[in-house]
Coordinates of C-alpha atoms (C1' of nucleotides) in Angstrom, one line a residue:
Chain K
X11 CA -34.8 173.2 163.6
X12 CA -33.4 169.5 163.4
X13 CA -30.7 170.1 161.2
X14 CA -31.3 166.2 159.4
X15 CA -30.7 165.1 156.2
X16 CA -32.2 168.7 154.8
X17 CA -30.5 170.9 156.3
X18 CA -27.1 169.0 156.4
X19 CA -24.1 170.8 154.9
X20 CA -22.2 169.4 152.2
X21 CA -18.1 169.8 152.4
X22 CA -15.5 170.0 150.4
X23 CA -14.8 173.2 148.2
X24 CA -13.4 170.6 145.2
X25 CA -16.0 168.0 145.8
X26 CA -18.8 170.3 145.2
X27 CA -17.6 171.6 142.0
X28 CA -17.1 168.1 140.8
X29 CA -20.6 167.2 141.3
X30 CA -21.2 170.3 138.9
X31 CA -23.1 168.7 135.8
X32 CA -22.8 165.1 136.7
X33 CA -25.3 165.2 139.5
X34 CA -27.8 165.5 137.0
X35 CA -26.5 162.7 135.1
X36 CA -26.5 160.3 137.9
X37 CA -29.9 161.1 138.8
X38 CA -30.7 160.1 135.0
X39 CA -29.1 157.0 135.3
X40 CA -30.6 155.9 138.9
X41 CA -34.0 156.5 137.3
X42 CA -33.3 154.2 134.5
X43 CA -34.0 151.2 136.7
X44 CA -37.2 152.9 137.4
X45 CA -39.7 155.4 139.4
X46 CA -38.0 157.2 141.9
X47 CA -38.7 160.1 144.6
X48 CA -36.8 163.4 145.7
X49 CA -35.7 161.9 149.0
X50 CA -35.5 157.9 147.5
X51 CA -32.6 159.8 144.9
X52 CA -30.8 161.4 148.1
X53 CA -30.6 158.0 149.7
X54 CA -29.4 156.3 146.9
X55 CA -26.5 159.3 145.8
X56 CA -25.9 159.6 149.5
X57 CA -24.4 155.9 149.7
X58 CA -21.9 157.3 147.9
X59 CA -20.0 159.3 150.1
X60 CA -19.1 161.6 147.6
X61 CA -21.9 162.3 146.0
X62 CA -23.9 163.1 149.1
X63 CA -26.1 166.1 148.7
X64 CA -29.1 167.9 150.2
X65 CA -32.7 168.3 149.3
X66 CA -31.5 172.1 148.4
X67 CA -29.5 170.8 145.4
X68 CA -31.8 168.1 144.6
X69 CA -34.9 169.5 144.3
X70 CA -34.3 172.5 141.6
X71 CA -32.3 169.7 140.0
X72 CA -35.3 168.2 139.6
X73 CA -37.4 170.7 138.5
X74 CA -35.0 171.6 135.8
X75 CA -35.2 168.0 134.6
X76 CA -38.6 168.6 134.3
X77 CA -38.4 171.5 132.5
X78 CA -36.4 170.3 129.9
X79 CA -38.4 167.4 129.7
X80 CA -35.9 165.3 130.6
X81 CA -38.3 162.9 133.5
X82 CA -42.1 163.2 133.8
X83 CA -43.6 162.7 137.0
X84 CA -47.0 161.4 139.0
X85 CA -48.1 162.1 142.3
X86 CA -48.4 158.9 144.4
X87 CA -49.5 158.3 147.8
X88 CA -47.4 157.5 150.3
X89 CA -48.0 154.2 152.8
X90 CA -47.1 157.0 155.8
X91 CA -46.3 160.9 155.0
X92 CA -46.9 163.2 152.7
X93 CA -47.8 161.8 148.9
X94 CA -44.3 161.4 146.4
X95 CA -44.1 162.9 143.7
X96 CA -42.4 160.0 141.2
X97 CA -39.9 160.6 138.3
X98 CA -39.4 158.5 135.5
X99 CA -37.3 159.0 132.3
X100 CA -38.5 160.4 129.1
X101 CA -37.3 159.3 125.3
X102 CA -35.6 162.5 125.7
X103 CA -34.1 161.8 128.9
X104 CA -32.8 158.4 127.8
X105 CA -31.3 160.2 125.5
X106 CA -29.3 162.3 127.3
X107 CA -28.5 159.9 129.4
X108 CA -26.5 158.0 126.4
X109 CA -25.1 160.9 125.3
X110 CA -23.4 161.4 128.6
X111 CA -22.4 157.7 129.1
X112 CA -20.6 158.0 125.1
X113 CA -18.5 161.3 126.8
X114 CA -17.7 160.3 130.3
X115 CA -15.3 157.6 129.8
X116 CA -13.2 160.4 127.1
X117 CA -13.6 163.0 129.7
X118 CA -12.6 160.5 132.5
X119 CA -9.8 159.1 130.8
X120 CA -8.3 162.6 129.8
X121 CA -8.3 164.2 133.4
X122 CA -6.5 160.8 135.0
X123 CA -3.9 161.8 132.1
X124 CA -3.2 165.2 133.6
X125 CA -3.4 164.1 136.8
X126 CA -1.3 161.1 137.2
X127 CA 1.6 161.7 135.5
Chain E
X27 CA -11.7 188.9 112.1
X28 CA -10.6 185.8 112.4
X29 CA -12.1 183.3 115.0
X30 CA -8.4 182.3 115.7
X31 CA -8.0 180.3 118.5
X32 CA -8.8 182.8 120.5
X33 CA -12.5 182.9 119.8
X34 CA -13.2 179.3 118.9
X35 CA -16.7 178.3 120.3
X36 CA -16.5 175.1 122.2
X37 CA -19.6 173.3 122.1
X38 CA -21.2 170.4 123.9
X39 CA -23.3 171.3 126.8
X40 CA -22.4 168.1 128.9
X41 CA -18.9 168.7 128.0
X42 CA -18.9 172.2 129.1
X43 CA -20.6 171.3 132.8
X44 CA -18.1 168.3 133.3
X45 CA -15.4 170.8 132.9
X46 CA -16.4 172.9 135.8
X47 CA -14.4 172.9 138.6
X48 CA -11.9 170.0 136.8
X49 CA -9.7 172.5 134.3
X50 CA -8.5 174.3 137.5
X51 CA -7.0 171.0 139.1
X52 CA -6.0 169.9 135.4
X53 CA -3.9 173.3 134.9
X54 CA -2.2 172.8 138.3
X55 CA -1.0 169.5 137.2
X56 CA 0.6 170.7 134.1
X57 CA 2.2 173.4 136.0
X58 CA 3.2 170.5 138.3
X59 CA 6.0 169.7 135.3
X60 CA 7.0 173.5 135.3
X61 CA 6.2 177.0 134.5
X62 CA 4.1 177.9 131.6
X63 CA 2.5 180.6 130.3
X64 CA -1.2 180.9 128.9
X65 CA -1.1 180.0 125.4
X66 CA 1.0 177.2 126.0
X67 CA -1.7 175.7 128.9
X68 CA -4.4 176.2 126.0
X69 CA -2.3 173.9 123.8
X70 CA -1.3 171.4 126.5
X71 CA -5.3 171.1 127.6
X72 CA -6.4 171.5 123.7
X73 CA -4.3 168.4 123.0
X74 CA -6.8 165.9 124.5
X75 CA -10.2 166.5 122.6
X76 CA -12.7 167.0 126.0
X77 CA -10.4 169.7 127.5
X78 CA -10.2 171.5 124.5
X79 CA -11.1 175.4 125.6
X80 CA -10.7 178.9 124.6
X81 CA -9.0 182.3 126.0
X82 CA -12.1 183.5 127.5
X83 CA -11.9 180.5 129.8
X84 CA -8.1 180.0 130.7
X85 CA -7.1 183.8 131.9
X86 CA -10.0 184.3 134.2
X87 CA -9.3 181.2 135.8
X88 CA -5.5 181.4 135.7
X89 CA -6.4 185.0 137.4
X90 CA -8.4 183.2 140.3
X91 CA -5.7 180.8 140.9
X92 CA -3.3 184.0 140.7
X93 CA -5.9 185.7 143.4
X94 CA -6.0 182.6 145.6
X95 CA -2.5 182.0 146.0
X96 CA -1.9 178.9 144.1
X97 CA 0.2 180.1 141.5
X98 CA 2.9 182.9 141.2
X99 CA 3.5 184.8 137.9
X100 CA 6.3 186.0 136.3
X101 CA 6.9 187.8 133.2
X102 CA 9.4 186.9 130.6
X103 CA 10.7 188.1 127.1
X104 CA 9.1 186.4 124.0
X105 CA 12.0 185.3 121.3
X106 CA 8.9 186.8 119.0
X107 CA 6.1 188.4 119.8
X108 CA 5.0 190.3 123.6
X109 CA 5.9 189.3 126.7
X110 CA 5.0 186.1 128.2
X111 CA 3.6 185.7 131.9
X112 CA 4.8 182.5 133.6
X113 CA 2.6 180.7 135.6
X114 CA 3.8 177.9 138.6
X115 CA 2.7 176.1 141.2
X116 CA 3.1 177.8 144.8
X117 CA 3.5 176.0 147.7
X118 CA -0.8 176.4 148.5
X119 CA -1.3 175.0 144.3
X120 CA 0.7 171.7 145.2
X121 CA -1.2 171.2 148.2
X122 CA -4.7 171.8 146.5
X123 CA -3.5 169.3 143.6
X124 CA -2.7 167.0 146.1
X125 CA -5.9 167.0 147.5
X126 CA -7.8 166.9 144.3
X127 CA -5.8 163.6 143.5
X128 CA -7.0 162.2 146.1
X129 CA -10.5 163.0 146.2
X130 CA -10.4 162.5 142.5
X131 CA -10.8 158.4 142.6
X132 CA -13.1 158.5 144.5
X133 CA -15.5 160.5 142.5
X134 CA -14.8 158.7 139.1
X135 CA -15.6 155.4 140.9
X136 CA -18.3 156.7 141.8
X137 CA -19.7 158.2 138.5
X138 CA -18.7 154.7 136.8
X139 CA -20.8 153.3 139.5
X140 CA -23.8 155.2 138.4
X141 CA -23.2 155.3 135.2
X142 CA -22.6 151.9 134.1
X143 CA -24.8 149.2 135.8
Chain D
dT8 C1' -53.7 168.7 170.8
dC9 C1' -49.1 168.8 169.4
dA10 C1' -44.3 167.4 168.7
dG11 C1' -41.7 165.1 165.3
dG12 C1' -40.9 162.8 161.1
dT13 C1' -41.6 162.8 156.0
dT14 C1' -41.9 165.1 151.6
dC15 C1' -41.9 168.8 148.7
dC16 C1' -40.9 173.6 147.0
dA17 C1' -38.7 178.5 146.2
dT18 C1' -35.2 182.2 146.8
dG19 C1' -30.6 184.0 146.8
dC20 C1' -25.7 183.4 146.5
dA21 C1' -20.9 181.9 144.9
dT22 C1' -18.4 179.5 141.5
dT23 C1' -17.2 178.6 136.9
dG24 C1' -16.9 177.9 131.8
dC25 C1' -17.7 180.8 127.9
dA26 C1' -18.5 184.3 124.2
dC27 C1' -17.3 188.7 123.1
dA28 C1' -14.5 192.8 122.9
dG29 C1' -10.4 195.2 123.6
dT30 C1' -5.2 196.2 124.3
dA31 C1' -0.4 195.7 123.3
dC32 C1' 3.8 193.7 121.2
dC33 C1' 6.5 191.9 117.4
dT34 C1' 7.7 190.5 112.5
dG35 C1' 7.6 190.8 107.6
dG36 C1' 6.1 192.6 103.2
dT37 C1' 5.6 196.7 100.4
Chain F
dA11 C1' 8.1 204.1 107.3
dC12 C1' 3.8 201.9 107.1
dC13 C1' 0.5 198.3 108.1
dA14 C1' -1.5 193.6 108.0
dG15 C1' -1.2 189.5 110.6
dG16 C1' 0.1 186.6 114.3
dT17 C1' 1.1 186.3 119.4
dA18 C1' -0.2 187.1 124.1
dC19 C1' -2.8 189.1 127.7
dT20 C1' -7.0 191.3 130.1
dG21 C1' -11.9 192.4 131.4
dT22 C1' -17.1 192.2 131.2
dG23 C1' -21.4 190.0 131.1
dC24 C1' -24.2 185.7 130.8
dA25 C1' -25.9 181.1 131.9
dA26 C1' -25.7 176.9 134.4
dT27 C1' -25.2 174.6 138.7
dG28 C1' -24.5 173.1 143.7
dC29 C1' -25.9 174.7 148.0
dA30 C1' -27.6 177.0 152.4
dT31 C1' -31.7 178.7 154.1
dG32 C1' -36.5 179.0 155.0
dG33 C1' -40.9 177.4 154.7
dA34 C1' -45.3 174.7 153.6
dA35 C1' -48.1 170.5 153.8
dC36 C1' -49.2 165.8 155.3
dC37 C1' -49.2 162.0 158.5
dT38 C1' -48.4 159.3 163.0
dG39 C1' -48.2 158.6 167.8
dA40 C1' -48.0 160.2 172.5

DNA sequence: TCAGGTTCCATGCATTGCACAGTACCTGGT
DNA sequence: ACCAGGTACTGTGCAATGCATGGAACCTGA
């Protein structure tokens, strides 16, 4: 019912396309300092205003990570709740992680060229 | 037969998802200096490596921003070869770049943030 | 016992970049 | 007059992704 940090809608028609294949990278590159859970990664995007999101965008996120092999996981319990389930990076997900840190600077470089002008 | 420009696959995954939702703001701003028609966007964006995309990409979304009200068309005699449809910025299309350049800091900051640390 | 917080998961939708295929116009060579 | 090639526009179908929604399971404290 409580409409919390689940439930809680995510504005912006632009903002949300933004986050479009970057989200994903973030999430690589928070787990690169180590083990994190689903709800420990909203807290930590959500400090950034605009990169607030929901468990509804997180969690298939994840699961597609873990798919592509991109993060493996392990069940841990938790000190009060439900047990976490912990991601962590893979060679391949270090990896992609690089691969995306050697574009973004082109890619942000090129739109601040169209945009300011 | 020939791939032309027309056809040319554009690879990179990563590159492909960063460009979602980012080409429509990036084509508003170019039509911020004037009208231009499709081919000529295609060259402007194909001029910086990362934004470099195909046919099948630019008229659908020049079609949406046609649809939405955020550009007006149009057409106009080619000195050679058919007709040319004009694309520029309406009224709705400034105020949508406008608000993309503003939310646009923000979300590079905070990519950089992620991403380098 | 039970309300509320915590943590996780799955389904369905809208948007968007893209490959592919097709149409129409114009110029120049034969 | 014909036709190959370049120019320019359009539409369809697919895959990826963010997101709303709904729900299940576990624990604590009143």
């Amino acid at each position: 019912m409580e409409p919390d940090i689940a439930g809680k809608p995510v504005a912006g028609k632009a903002e949300s396309q933004l986050r479009k294949g970057v989200l994903e990278y973030c999430v690589l590159a928070i787990l690169r300092e180590g083990p994190r859970y689903g709800v420990e990664l909203l807290e930590t995007l959500g400090a950034v205003n605009v990169m607030v999101t929901s468990q509804g965008t997180i969690y298939p996120l994840l699961s597609r990570l873990r798919r592509d092999g991109l993060v493996e996981t392990r069940w841990q319990e938790s000190p009060s709740g439900p047990p976490r389930r912990y991601y962590e990076l893979t060679p391949s997900g270090h990896a992609a992680l690089k691969e995306f840190t050697a574009v973004w600077p082109h890619f942000r470089d090129a739109v601040d060229h169209f945009i300011t002008d």
